[in-house]
Coordinates of C-alpha atoms in Angstrom, one line a residue:
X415 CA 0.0 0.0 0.0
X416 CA 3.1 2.3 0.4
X417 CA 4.6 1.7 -2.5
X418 CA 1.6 2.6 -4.3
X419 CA 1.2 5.6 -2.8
X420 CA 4.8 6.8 -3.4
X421 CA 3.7 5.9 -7.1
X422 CA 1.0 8.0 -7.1
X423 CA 3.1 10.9 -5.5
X424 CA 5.5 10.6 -8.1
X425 CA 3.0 10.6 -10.8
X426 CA 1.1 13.7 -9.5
X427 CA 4.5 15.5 -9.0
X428 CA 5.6 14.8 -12.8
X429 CA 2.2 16.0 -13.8
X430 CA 2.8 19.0 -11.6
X431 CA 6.5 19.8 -13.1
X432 CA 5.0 19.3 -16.8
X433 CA 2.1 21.5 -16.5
X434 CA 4.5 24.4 -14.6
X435 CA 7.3 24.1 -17.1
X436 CA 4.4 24.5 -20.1
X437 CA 3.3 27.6 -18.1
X438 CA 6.7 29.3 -17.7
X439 CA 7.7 28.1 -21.2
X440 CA 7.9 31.2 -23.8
X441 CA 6.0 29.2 -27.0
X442 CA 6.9 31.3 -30.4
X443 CA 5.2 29.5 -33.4
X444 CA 5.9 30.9 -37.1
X445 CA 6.2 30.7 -40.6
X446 CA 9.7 31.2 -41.9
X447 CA 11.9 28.4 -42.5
X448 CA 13.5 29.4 -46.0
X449 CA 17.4 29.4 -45.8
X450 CA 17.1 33.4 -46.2
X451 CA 15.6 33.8 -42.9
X452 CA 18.2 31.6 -41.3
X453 CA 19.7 35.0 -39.4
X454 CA 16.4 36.5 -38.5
X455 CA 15.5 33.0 -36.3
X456 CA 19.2 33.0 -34.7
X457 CA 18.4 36.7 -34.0
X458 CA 14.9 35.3 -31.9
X459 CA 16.7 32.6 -30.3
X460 CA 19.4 35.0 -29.0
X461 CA 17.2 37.3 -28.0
X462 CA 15.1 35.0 -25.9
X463 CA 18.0 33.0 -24.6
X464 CA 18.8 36.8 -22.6
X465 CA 14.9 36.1 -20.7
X466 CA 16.9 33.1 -18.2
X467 CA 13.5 31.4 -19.2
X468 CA 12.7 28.2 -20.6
X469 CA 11.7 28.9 -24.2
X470 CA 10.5 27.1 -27.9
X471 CA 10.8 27.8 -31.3
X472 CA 8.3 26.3 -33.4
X473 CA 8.3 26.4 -37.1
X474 CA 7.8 24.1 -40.3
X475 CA 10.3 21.8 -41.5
X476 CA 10.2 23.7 -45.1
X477 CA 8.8 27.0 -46.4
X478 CA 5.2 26.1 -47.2
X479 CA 3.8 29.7 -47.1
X480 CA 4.4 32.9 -49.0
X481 CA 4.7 36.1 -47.2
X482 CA 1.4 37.7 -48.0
X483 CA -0.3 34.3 -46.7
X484 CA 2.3 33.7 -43.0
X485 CA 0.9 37.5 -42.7
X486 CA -2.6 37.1 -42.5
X487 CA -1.9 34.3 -40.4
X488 CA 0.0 36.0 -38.0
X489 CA -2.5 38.8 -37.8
X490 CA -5.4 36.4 -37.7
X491 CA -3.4 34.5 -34.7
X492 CA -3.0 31.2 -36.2
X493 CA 1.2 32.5 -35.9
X494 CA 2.9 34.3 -33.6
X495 CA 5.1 36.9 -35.5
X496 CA 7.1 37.2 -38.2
X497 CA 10.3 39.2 -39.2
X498 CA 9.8 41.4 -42.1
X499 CA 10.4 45.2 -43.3
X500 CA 8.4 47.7 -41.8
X501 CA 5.1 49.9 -42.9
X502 CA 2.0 52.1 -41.7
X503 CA 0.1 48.8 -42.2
X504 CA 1.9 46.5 -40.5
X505 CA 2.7 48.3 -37.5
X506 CA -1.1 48.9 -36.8
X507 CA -2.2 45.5 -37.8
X508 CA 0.4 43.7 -35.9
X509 CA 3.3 44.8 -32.8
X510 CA 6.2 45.6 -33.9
X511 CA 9.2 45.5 -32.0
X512 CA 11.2 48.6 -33.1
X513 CA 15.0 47.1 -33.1
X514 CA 15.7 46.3 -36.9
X515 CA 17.3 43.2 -37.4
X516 CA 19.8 43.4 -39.5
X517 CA 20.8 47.0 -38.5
X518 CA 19.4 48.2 -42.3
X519 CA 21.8 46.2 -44.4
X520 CA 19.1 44.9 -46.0
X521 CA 19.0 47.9 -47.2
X522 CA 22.2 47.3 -49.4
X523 CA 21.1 46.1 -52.8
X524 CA 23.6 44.4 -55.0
X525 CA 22.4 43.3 -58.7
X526 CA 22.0 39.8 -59.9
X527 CA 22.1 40.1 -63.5
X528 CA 22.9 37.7 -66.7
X529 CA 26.7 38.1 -67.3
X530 CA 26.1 39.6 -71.2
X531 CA 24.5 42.5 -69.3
X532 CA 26.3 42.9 -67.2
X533 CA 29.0 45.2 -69.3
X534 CA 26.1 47.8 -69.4
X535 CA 24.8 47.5 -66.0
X536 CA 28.1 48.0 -63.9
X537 CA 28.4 51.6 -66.1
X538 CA 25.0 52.9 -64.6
X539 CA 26.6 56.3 -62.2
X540 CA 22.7 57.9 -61.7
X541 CA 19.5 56.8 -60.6
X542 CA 18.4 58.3 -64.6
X543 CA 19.8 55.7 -65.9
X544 CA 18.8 52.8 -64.2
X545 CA 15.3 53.7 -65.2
X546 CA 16.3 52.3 -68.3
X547 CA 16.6 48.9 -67.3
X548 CA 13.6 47.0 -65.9
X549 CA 13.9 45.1 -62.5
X550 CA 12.1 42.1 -60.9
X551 CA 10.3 42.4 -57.5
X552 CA 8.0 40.2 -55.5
X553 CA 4.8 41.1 -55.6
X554 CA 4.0 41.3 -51.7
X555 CA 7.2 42.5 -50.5
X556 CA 7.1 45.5 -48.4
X557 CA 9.8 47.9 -50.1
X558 CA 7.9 47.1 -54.0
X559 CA 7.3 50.9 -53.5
X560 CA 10.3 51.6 -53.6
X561 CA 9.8 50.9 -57.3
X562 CA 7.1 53.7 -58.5
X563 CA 8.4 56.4 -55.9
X564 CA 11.8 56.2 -57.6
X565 CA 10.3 55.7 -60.8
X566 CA 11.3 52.2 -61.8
X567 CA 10.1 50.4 -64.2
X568 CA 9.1 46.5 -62.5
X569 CA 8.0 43.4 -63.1
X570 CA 6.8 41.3 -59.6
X571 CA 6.1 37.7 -59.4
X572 CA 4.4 36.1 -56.4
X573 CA 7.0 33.5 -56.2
X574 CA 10.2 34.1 -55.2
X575 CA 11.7 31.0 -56.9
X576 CA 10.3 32.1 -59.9
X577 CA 11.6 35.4 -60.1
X578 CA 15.0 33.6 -60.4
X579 CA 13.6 31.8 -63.6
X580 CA 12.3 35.4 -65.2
X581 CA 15.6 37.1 -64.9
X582 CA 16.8 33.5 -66.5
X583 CA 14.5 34.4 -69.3
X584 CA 15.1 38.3 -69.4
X585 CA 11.4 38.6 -68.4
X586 CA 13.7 41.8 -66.8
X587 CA 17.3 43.0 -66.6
X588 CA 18.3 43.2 -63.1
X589 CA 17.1 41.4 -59.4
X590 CA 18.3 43.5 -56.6
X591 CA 19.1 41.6 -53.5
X592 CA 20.5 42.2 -50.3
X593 CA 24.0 41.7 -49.4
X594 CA 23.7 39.5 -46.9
X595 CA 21.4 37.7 -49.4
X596 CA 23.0 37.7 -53.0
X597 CA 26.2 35.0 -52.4
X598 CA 24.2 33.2 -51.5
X599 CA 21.3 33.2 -54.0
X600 CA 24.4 33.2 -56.9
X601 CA 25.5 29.5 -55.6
X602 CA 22.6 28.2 -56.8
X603 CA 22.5 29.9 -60.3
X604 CA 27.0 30.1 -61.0
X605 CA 26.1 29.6 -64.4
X606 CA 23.3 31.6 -65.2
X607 CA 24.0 35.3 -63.1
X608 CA 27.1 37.4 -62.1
X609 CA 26.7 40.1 -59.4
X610 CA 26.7 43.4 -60.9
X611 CA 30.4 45.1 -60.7
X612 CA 30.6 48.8 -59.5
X613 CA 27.2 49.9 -58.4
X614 CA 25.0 49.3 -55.5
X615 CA 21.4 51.0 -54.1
X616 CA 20.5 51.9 -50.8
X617 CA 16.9 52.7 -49.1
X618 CA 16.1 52.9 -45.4
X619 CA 14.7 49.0 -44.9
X620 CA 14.3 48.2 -41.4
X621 CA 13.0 44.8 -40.6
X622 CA 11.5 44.0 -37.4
X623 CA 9.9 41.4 -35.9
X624 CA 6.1 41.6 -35.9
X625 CA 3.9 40.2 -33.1
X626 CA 0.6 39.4 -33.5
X627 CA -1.9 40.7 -31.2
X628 CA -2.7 38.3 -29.3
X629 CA 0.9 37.5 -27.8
X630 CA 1.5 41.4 -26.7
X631 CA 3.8 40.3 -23.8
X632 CA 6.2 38.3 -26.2
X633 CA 6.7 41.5 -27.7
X634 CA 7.9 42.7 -24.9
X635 CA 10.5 39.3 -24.2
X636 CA 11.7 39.7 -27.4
X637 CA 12.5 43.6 -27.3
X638 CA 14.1 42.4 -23.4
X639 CA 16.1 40.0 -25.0
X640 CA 17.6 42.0 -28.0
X641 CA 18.2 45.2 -25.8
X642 CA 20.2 42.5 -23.2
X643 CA 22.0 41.0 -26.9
X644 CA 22.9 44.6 -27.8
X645 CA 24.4 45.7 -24.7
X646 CA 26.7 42.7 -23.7
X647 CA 27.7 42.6 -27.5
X648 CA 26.5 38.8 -28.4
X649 CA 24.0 40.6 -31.0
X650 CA 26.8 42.0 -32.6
X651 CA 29.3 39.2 -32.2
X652 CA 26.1 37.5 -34.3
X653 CA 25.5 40.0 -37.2
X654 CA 29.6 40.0 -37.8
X655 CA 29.8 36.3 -37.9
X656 CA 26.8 36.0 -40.1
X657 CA 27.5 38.9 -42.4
X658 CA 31.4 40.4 -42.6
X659 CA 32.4 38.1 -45.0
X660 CA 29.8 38.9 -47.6
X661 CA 30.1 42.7 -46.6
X662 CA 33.8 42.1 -47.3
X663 CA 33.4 40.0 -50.8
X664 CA 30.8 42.8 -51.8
X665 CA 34.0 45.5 -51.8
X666 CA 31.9 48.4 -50.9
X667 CA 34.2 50.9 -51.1
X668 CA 34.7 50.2 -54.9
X669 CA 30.9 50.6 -55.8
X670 CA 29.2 53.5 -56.8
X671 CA 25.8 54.2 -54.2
X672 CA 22.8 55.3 -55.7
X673 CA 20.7 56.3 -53.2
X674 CA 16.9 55.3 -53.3
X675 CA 13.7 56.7 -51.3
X676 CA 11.5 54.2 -49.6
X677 CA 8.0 55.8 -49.0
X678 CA 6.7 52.7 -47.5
X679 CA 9.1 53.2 -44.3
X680 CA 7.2 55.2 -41.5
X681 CA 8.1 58.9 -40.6
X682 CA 9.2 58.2 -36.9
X683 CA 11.2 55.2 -38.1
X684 CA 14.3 55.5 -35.5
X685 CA 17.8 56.0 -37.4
X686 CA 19.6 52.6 -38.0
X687 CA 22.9 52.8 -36.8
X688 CA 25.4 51.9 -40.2
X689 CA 28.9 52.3 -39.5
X690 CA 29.3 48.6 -38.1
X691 CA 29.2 48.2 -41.7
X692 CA 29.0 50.6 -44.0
X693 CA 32.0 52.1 -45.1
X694 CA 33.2 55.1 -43.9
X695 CA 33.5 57.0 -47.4
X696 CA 29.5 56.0 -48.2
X697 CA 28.2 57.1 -44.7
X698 CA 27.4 60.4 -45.2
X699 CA 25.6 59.7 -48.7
X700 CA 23.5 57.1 -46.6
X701 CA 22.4 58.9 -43.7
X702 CA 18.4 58.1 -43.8
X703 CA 16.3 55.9 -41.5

């Protein structure tokens, strides 16, 4: 009769440990599983590694959902954020948490072009004349107005896979990708794109993570956990070791900047410190948002 009440203490006391680590455990469900967003969930997970709290990432095992559709979702609840650039719409639709991610190098657009363009395309010294040349975009990303503010001519695609195949069949001339984005991206086409020699853009492009509604105090973890990452220096030991090589490889200092407008970024978007990155001789060309 002892025994089996030990055995029921012991079950009742595992239930009880279960049920109190579920309760203190910080769930985060979302969407994004492509490679690209590979720095954006090492980002979360340092952040909430700061909180000394027990915590659990859950996403899919492969990219099933575009942008436009893990939005809706996230806003709808079904998700519970997402880490994308910034507008008026999402940061009243959703919470954003105002520490941009990648410290606006996303804003650094080098050009994936076909290699027998790319003798025309590296001459290009003024925003004039790359209107000339027609770019692709996707059709839900959050800078596309970046496009008709600067007066580019555009062709979008809902897929981003198959924008890859259009530029393949000059459906348009250039794709402008990040930096931290476009080595990347080029391993899997060697044969079919170059990077563009001599020019890159930049536009303000701050992307934050977006919480949905319903989880407003994992906003506030998250913002917690970066601030902690910023100050003791792990979230910058993190950007370097993800991004300096490609920064370095892109040579910035030999690249001409055109310097594009991004209407799509909020007025009271707080300034994005650069100069872990951008080059000293470009900083005062790039000083926006």
């Amino acid at each position: 009769m002892a025994v089996l009440r030990v055995f029921f203490i012991l079950v009742i006391s595992i239930l009880l440990t279960s049920r109190i680590y579920a309760e203190d455990t910080i769930i985060v469900k979302h969407y994004q599983q492509h490679p690209r967003y590979e720095f954006g969930l090492k980002v979360l997970d340092l952040a909430l590694s700061k909180l000394e709290q027990n915590y659990q990432i859950v996403g899919p095992q492969t990219q099933e959902l575009n942008q436009a559709r893990g939005e809706l979702l996230v806003i709808d609840g079904q998700f519970d954020l997402q880490f994308i650039s910034t507008t008026l719409h999402r940061e009243s639709s959703m919470i954003p948490v105002r520490i941009p991610i990648y410290q606006g190098l996303l804003g650094l657009r080098l050009l994936l072009v076909k290699p027998e363009l790319n003798a025309k395309i590296k001459n290009i010294t003024s925003l004039d004349e790359l209107r000339k040349f027609v770019g692709g975009h996707g059709a839900h990303w959050g800078d596309l107005p970046v496009y008709a503010e600067n007066k580019l001519k555009v062709v979008t695609s809902v897929s981003y896979d198959n924008l890859f195949e259009m530029l393949k069949k000059e459906r348009f001339d250039y794709f402008h990708r990040g930096v931290n984005e476009i080595w990347n991206e080029l391993e899997h086409y060697p044969n079919d794109f170059v990077v563009a020699d001599n020019i890159m853009l930049f536009y303000p492009h701050p992307v934050y993570f977006f919480v949905g509604k319903h989880r407003p105090e994992l906003a506030e973890q998250i913002e917690r956990g970066m601030r902690i990452a910023i100050a003791d220096g792990s979230y910058q030991t993190l950007f370097l070791q993800y991004h300096e090589k490609d920064i370095m490889r892109a040579k910035l200092d030999d690249r001409r900047l055109i310097i594009l407008k991004n209407p799509a970024v909020p007025a009271d978007t707080p300034i994005i410190r650069k100069d872990w990155w951008m080059p000293p001789s470009k900083m005062s060309l790039s000083q926006t948002p």
